[in-house]
Amino acid sequence: MHVLVCGGAGYVGSHACLALARAGHEVTVLDNLFAGHREAVRWGPLVEADILRPETLDAGFARRVDAVMHFCARSLVGESVTDPVAYYQNNVAGTLNLLETMRRHGVDRLVFSSTAAVFGNPVSDVIDEEHPKDPINPYGASKLMVERILADAAAAYGLRSVALRYFNAAGAAADEGIGESHEPETHLIPNALKAAAGAGAGLKVFGNDYPTRDGTCVRDYVHVLDLADAHLRALDWMDREPGAHRFNLGNGNGFSVLEVIEAARRVTGHDIPYEIAPRRAGDPPVLVASSALAREKLGWTPKYDRIEPIIETAWAWHRAPAF
Ligand code: UFG
């Protein structure tokens, strides 16, 4: 297949390109390089375009596209609380532009990056697809709106789609020259690794008064290559199944912020100094996935089911980042 990977210069998108290429697919990357990296585009040509400028998008469809993977998004929970309009604009209006362009070019398959943030505060220990959707931040709300749009587009235009709700993406394919590189970096694992390396502004733990086992937030960390693998499986699934589908992607194991810091200390062999800071707006206390549906329907089995090997791959990248 020829797959147009929108946001393919970014963190999860570039790992999806690697997985596509390994599976023998052809890749074209469409990216505005706002958060993505030119150096991460290694498995196909780059079309510089912006989903907020619809007139630029046709260039991505110059060659017949069989399916689109859509990773373009603003994705920081805290920033979405302080600048919601930017989030709705990019994540919702931008996606509408992309869907319109796909329709014009007769492309009817889409894998969409969704998020655990569509659920809001959990009402059960693990979150399956039926869990109520009640986002507590504009980022999650913007992704949930797109999921709704995809369901409507399936009914109206026959668009086939799979929304993959990532829990916490982590890790890297350092041996392939790609990994996580955000500016500024807001995510826990890279920030803990910076602290281990004696770099960065000093690690802060955002809140230790949550109703969890040690008072810090619990998250389900899933390796970015396992996420990429789920995207390949979603392509196969759409071949067989019309309609709009959603799957949760996580390992089903929750780790608190302090447990992640301790695991990073073990992996790196370095002390990781930190200070306790106030809670960060928009953070639910616990997010742990049930991925039973993805396992059953997509045949997805995460290869990295423990936190240390995930952090090891992130550390390998962190010690020698290519960008
Ligand atoms: N955290 C810290 N210190 C840091 C960074 C993070 O204590 O320096 C804490 C956060 O407060 C949170 C946990 O570590 O409790 C994980 O935070 P991340 O920023 O690494 O990840 P998030 O859980 O905020 O975000 C991820 C994805 C989002 C997605 C979200 C689902 O990046 O796209 O999971 O809530 F929406």
Short mmCIF file of C-alpha atoms and ligand atoms in Angstrom, two decimals:
data_model
loop_
_atom_site.label_atom_id
_atom_site.label_comp_id
_atom_site.label_asym_id
_atom_site.label_seq_id
_atom_site.Cartn_x
_atom_site.Cartn_y
_atom_site.Cartn_z
CA MET A 1 0.00 0.00 0.00
CA HIS A 2 0.98 3.62 -0.40
CA VAL A 3 0.27 5.29 2.95
CA LEU A 4 0.25 9.04 3.51
CA VAL A 5 1.52 9.62 7.04
CA CYS A 6 0.37 13.03 8.21
CA GLY A 7 2.57 14.05 11.12
CA GLY A 8 5.12 11.42 10.08
CA ALA A 9 8.04 13.62 11.18
CA GLY A 10 6.82 13.49 14.78
CA TYR A 11 7.42 11.02 17.56
CA VAL A 12 4.74 8.35 17.06
CA GLY A 13 4.38 9.12 13.35
CA SER A 14 8.04 8.48 12.54
CA HIS A 15 7.94 5.12 14.31
CA ALA A 16 4.82 4.25 12.29
CA CYS A 17 6.76 5.09 9.09
CA LEU A 18 9.50 2.69 10.18
CA ALA A 19 6.96 -0.07 10.83
CA LEU A 20 5.25 0.56 7.48
CA ALA A 21 8.54 0.40 5.61
CA ARG A 22 9.57 -2.78 7.43
CA ALA A 23 6.24 -4.33 6.37
CA GLY A 24 6.88 -3.43 2.72
CA HIS A 25 4.51 -0.47 2.39
CA GLU A 26 5.34 2.75 0.61
CA VAL A 27 5.33 5.89 2.73
CA THR A 28 4.89 9.59 2.01
CA VAL A 29 5.17 11.94 4.98
CA LEU A 30 3.11 15.12 5.19
CA ASP A 31 4.24 17.44 7.98
CA ASN A 32 4.53 21.16 8.72
CA LEU A 33 7.66 20.54 10.85
CA PHE A 34 6.16 22.60 13.66
CA ALA A 35 6.92 19.86 16.17
CA GLY A 36 8.28 17.25 13.78
CA HIS A 37 11.88 16.80 12.68
CA ARG A 38 13.14 16.68 9.11
CA GLU A 39 15.77 14.13 10.26
CA ALA A 40 12.99 11.77 11.36
CA VAL A 41 11.70 11.45 7.79
CA ARG A 42 13.72 8.45 6.68
CA TRP A 43 11.36 6.07 4.92
CA GLY A 44 9.77 8.13 2.15
CA PRO A 45 9.52 11.63 0.72
CA LEU A 46 8.47 14.63 2.79
CA VAL A 47 5.68 16.92 1.64
CA GLU A 48 5.78 20.11 3.69
CA ALA A 49 2.15 21.05 4.19
CA ASP A 50 -0.15 22.14 6.97
CA ILE A 51 -3.60 20.80 7.82
CA LEU A 52 -4.59 24.36 8.74
CA ARG A 53 -3.83 25.46 5.18
CA PRO A 54 -6.06 23.15 3.14
CA GLU A 55 -4.67 24.41 -0.17
CA THR A 56 -1.31 22.82 0.72
CA LEU A 57 -2.72 19.33 1.27
CA ASP A 58 -3.27 18.25 -2.35
CA ALA A 59 0.48 17.86 -2.76
CA GLY A 60 0.32 14.86 -0.44
CA PHE A 61 -2.11 13.15 -2.79
CA ALA A 62 -0.16 13.72 -6.01
CA ARG A 63 0.36 9.96 -6.22
CA ARG A 64 -2.56 7.63 -5.54
CA VAL A 65 -2.90 7.19 -1.75
CA ASP A 66 -4.43 3.95 -0.43
CA ALA A 67 -4.75 5.01 3.20
CA VAL A 68 -3.94 7.92 5.49
CA MET A 69 -2.47 7.79 8.99
CA HIS A 70 -3.15 11.01 10.86
CA PHE A 71 -0.78 11.98 13.66
CA CYS A 72 -0.86 15.78 13.26
CA ALA A 73 -1.98 17.27 16.54
CA ARG A 74 -1.24 19.56 19.37
CA SER A 75 -0.95 17.04 22.19
CA LEU A 76 0.03 18.61 25.49
CA VAL A 77 -2.64 18.31 28.14
CA GLY A 78 -1.49 21.30 30.20
CA GLU A 79 -1.11 23.58 27.18
CA SER A 80 -4.58 22.61 25.96
CA VAL A 81 -6.01 23.97 29.20
CA THR A 82 -4.29 27.34 28.78
CA ASP A 83 -4.77 27.62 24.99
CA PRO A 84 -7.89 25.64 24.09
CA VAL A 85 -8.63 27.48 20.83
CA ALA A 86 -5.31 26.37 19.34
CA TYR A 87 -6.21 22.80 20.23
CA TYR A 88 -9.70 22.85 18.71
CA GLN A 89 -8.36 24.65 15.66
CA ASN A 90 -5.52 22.28 14.94
CA ASN A 91 -7.03 19.01 16.11
CA VAL A 92 -10.63 19.47 14.95
CA ALA A 93 -10.65 22.07 12.16
CA GLY A 94 -7.34 20.74 10.78
CA THR A 95 -8.73 17.20 10.72
CA LEU A 96 -11.84 18.41 8.86
CA ASN A 97 -9.55 19.91 6.21
CA LEU A 98 -7.74 16.60 5.88
CA LEU A 99 -11.00 14.63 5.63
CA GLU A 100 -12.28 16.98 2.91
CA THR A 101 -9.06 16.54 0.94
CA MET A 102 -9.22 12.76 1.32
CA ARG A 103 -12.78 12.77 0.03
CA ARG A 104 -11.84 14.85 -2.99
CA HIS A 105 -9.10 12.37 -3.80
CA GLY A 106 -11.32 9.33 -3.23
CA VAL A 107 -9.31 8.04 -0.25
CA ASP A 108 -11.57 6.20 2.18
CA ARG A 109 -9.24 4.75 4.83
CA LEU A 110 -7.91 6.55 7.88
CA VAL A 111 -6.03 5.51 11.00
CA PHE A 112 -6.43 8.28 13.56
CA SER A 113 -4.29 8.98 16.64
CA SER A 114 -6.66 9.29 19.53
CA THR A 115 -5.88 9.27 23.22
CA ALA A 116 -6.70 8.01 26.68
CA ALA A 117 -7.58 11.63 27.44
CA VAL A 118 -11.02 11.09 25.82
CA PHE A 119 -12.10 9.26 28.99
CA GLY A 120 -11.47 11.90 31.66
CA ASN A 121 -11.43 10.66 35.24
CA PRO A 122 -11.78 6.88 35.29
CA VAL A 123 -14.79 5.32 36.98
CA SER A 124 -13.28 1.80 36.86
CA ASP A 125 -9.84 0.30 37.59
CA VAL A 126 -9.04 -0.31 33.95
CA ILE A 127 -10.49 1.56 31.02
CA ASP A 128 -12.05 -0.37 28.17
CA GLU A 129 -13.72 1.05 25.08
CA GLU A 130 -17.13 1.21 26.76
CA HIS A 131 -15.89 3.41 29.60
CA PRO A 132 -17.75 6.78 29.71
CA LYS A 133 -16.10 9.52 27.66
CA ASP A 134 -15.96 12.69 29.72
CA PRO A 135 -12.69 14.49 28.92
CA ILE A 136 -11.37 16.88 31.56
CA ASN A 137 -9.12 18.86 29.22
CA PRO A 138 -9.50 20.45 25.78
CA TYR A 139 -6.93 18.06 24.28
CA GLY A 140 -9.08 15.03 25.12
CA ALA A 141 -12.24 16.88 24.08
CA SER A 142 -10.75 17.74 20.68
CA LYS A 143 -9.85 14.09 20.01
CA LEU A 144 -13.28 12.90 21.12
CA MET A 145 -14.89 15.37 18.72
CA VAL A 146 -12.89 13.87 15.87
CA GLU A 147 -13.95 10.36 16.88
CA ARG A 148 -17.55 11.53 16.60
CA ILE A 149 -16.86 13.14 13.22
CA LEU A 150 -15.34 9.86 11.99
CA ALA A 151 -18.46 7.94 13.03
CA ASP A 152 -20.66 10.42 11.16
CA ALA A 153 -18.36 10.31 8.12
CA ALA A 154 -18.55 6.51 8.10
CA ALA A 155 -22.34 6.64 8.01
CA ALA A 156 -22.54 9.46 5.45
CA TYR A 157 -19.63 8.84 3.09
CA GLY A 158 -18.49 5.29 3.84
CA LEU A 159 -15.18 6.48 5.30
CA ARG A 160 -13.42 3.56 6.96
CA SER A 161 -11.49 4.51 10.06
CA VAL A 162 -9.77 3.19 13.14
CA ALA A 163 -9.14 5.53 16.07
CA LEU A 164 -6.33 4.24 18.27
CA ARG A 165 -6.44 5.61 21.78
CA TYR A 166 -2.90 5.63 23.04
CA PHE A 167 -2.25 5.63 26.73
CA ASN A 168 1.31 6.92 27.45
CA ALA A 169 3.60 6.48 24.45
CA ALA A 170 7.22 5.90 25.48
CA GLY A 171 10.50 4.43 24.28
CA ALA A 172 12.36 4.78 20.99
CA ALA A 173 13.94 2.99 18.03
CA ALA A 174 17.37 4.48 18.69
CA ASP A 175 19.10 1.92 16.44
CA GLU A 176 17.03 3.33 13.57
CA GLY A 177 17.86 6.92 14.47
CA ILE A 178 14.47 7.97 15.81
CA GLY A 179 13.16 8.77 19.27
CA GLU A 180 11.27 11.28 21.37
CA SER A 181 12.43 14.87 21.02
CA HIS A 182 10.09 17.67 22.03
CA GLU A 183 10.92 21.28 22.68
CA PRO A 184 10.09 22.00 25.42
CA GLU A 185 10.00 18.43 26.75
CA THR A 186 7.03 17.92 29.03
CA HIS A 187 6.83 14.13 29.28
CA LEU A 188 7.86 12.21 32.34
CA ILE A 189 10.26 9.58 31.01
CA PRO A 190 12.44 11.91 28.90
CA ASN A 191 12.48 14.43 31.73
CA ALA A 192 13.52 11.74 34.21
CA LEU A 193 16.30 10.63 31.82
CA LYS A 194 17.50 14.22 31.44
CA ALA A 195 17.69 14.44 35.22
CA ALA A 196 19.61 11.13 35.30
CA ALA A 197 22.09 12.60 32.82
CA GLY A 198 22.44 15.72 34.95
CA ALA A 199 20.77 17.87 32.28
CA GLY A 200 17.48 19.71 32.11
CA ALA A 201 15.91 22.21 34.42
CA GLY A 202 15.46 19.78 37.32
CA LEU A 203 12.75 17.14 37.50
CA LYS A 204 9.46 18.11 39.09
CA VAL A 205 6.85 15.64 40.28
CA PHE A 206 3.49 17.26 39.66
CA GLY A 207 1.44 16.50 42.74
CA ASN A 208 1.87 13.88 45.47
CA ASP A 209 -1.60 14.20 46.96
CA TYR A 210 -3.57 12.17 44.41
CA PRO A 211 -5.70 9.24 45.64
CA THR A 212 -3.12 6.66 44.47
CA ARG A 213 -0.77 4.23 46.27
CA ASP A 214 2.02 6.81 46.69
CA GLY A 215 0.08 10.00 45.95
CA THR A 216 1.52 10.48 42.44
CA CYS A 217 -0.32 9.94 39.13
CA VAL A 218 -0.48 6.44 37.69
CA ARG A 219 -0.12 5.91 33.94
CA ASP A 220 0.04 2.99 31.50
CA TYR A 221 3.26 3.26 29.45
CA VAL A 222 3.24 1.59 26.05
CA HIS A 223 6.19 1.32 23.68
CA VAL A 224 5.99 3.46 20.59
CA LEU A 225 6.92 0.49 18.35
CA ASP A 226 4.02 -1.48 19.83
CA LEU A 227 1.79 1.47 18.96
CA ALA A 228 3.24 1.49 15.44
CA ASP A 229 2.46 -2.21 15.10
CA ALA A 230 -1.17 -1.54 16.03
CA HIS A 231 -1.37 0.94 13.13
CA LEU A 232 -0.32 -1.75 10.67
CA ARG A 233 -2.94 -4.07 12.09
CA ALA A 234 -5.54 -1.30 11.78
CA LEU A 235 -4.83 -1.11 8.04
CA ASP A 236 -5.57 -4.82 7.68
CA TRP A 237 -8.66 -4.50 9.84
CA MET A 238 -10.11 -1.73 7.67
CA ASP A 239 -9.75 -3.95 4.62
CA ARG A 240 -12.24 -6.34 6.19
CA GLU A 241 -14.40 -4.03 8.29
CA PRO A 242 -16.24 -0.94 7.07
CA GLY A 243 -17.28 1.71 9.60
CA ALA A 244 -15.55 3.69 12.33
CA HIS A 245 -13.74 1.65 14.99
CA ARG A 246 -11.93 2.50 18.22
CA PHE A 247 -9.36 0.58 20.20
CA ASN A 248 -7.56 1.34 23.47
CA LEU A 249 -3.82 0.71 23.41
CA GLY A 250 -1.92 0.18 26.63
CA ASN A 251 -0.15 -2.54 28.56
CA GLY A 252 -2.74 -2.80 31.31
CA ASN A 253 -0.12 -2.04 34.00
CA GLY A 254 -0.09 1.25 35.85
CA PHE A 255 3.07 2.90 37.18
CA SER A 256 3.12 5.92 39.45
CA VAL A 257 5.40 8.87 38.71
CA LEU A 258 7.66 7.81 41.60
CA GLU A 259 7.76 4.22 40.33
CA VAL A 260 8.80 5.44 36.88
CA ILE A 261 11.56 7.55 38.44
CA GLU A 262 12.76 4.52 40.42
CA ALA A 263 12.71 2.33 37.29
CA ALA A 264 14.68 5.01 35.41
CA ARG A 265 17.21 5.06 38.26
CA ARG A 266 17.65 1.28 37.97
CA VAL A 267 17.97 1.40 34.17
CA THR A 268 20.44 4.29 34.07
CA GLY A 269 22.36 3.54 37.25
CA HIS A 270 22.18 7.28 38.04
CA ASP A 271 20.52 9.16 40.85
CA ILE A 272 17.45 11.08 39.72
CA PRO A 273 16.93 14.14 41.90
CA TYR A 274 13.43 15.59 41.89
CA GLU A 275 11.24 17.99 43.78
CA ILE A 276 7.54 17.82 44.52
CA ALA A 277 5.62 20.55 42.71
CA PRO A 278 1.91 21.47 42.56
CA ARG A 279 -0.49 19.40 40.47
CA ARG A 280 -0.54 20.08 36.71
CA ALA A 281 -3.91 21.19 35.34
CA GLY A 282 -5.86 18.54 33.45
CA ASP A 283 -4.11 15.44 34.88
CA PRO A 284 -6.41 12.58 35.96
CA PRO A 285 -5.04 10.54 38.90
CA VAL A 286 -5.01 7.13 37.16
CA LEU A 287 -5.16 6.02 33.52
CA VAL A 288 -4.73 2.30 32.85
CA ALA A 289 -5.98 0.58 29.71
CA SER A 290 -7.83 -2.58 28.99
CA SER A 291 -6.62 -3.48 25.51
CA ALA A 292 -8.57 -6.73 25.39
CA LEU A 293 -10.46 -5.58 22.29
CA ALA A 294 -7.29 -4.71 20.35
CA ARG A 295 -5.77 -8.03 21.37
CA GLU A 296 -8.84 -9.95 20.27
CA LYS A 297 -9.79 -8.10 17.08
CA LEU A 298 -6.44 -6.79 15.83
CA GLY A 299 -4.34 -9.65 17.21
CA TRP A 300 -2.21 -6.99 18.90
CA THR A 301 0.22 -8.15 21.60
CA PRO A 302 2.62 -5.52 22.93
CA LYS A 303 6.20 -6.85 22.84
CA TYR A 304 7.30 -4.42 25.55
CA ASP A 305 5.10 -5.34 28.49
CA ARG A 306 7.46 -4.19 31.26
CA ILE A 307 8.53 -0.66 32.13
CA GLU A 308 12.33 -1.24 32.33
CA PRO A 309 12.83 -2.39 28.72
CA ILE A 310 10.72 0.55 27.56
CA ILE A 311 12.91 2.96 29.53
CA GLU A 312 16.06 1.18 28.27
CA THR A 313 15.13 2.01 24.67
CA ALA A 314 14.39 5.62 25.65
CA TRP A 315 17.76 5.80 27.45
CA ALA A 316 19.58 4.43 24.38
CA TRP A 317 18.07 7.29 22.36
CA HIS A 318 18.66 9.85 25.06
CA ARG A 319 22.39 9.11 25.25
CA ALA A 320 22.89 9.68 21.52
CA PRO A 321 19.88 11.48 20.01
CA ALA A 322 20.06 11.94 16.24
CA PHE A 323 18.13 15.24 16.51
N1 UFG B 1 4.91 14.38 35.14
C1 UFG B 1 5.71 14.85 36.16
N2 UFG B 1 6.83 15.55 35.83
C2 UFG B 1 7.19 15.80 34.54
C3 UFG B 1 6.37 15.31 33.51
C4 UFG B 1 5.23 14.61 33.85
O1 UFG B 1 5.41 14.64 37.34
O2 UFG B 1 8.23 16.45 34.30
C5 UFG B 1 3.72 13.59 35.49
C6 UFG B 1 2.44 14.16 34.94
O3 UFG B 1 1.89 15.10 35.80
C7 UFG B 1 1.60 12.90 34.75
C8 UFG B 1 2.62 11.81 34.43
O4 UFG B 1 3.88 12.32 34.89
O5 UFG B 1 1.00 12.58 35.97
C9 UFG B 1 2.74 11.52 32.97
O6 UFG B 1 2.87 12.76 32.28
P1 UFG B 1 3.29 12.89 30.76
O7 UFG B 1 3.37 14.34 30.46
O8 UFG B 1 4.48 12.04 30.50
O9 UFG B 1 2.09 12.22 30.00
P2 UFG B 1 0.53 12.58 30.10
O10 UFG B 1 -0.07 11.47 30.93
O11 UFG B 1 0.24 13.94 30.53
O12 UFG B 1 0.14 12.58 28.58
C10 UFG B 1 0.04 11.44 27.82
C11 UFG B 1 0.10 11.87 26.37
C12 UFG B 1 -1.09 12.71 26.03
C13 UFG B 1 -2.34 11.98 26.45
C14 UFG B 1 -2.28 11.65 27.89
C15 UFG B 1 -3.51 10.94 28.36
O13 UFG B 1 1.28 12.61 26.11
O14 UFG B 1 -1.11 12.93 24.67
O15 UFG B 1 -1.17 10.81 28.12
O16 UFG B 1 -3.93 11.61 29.52
F1 UFG B 1 -3.41 12.77 26.27
#
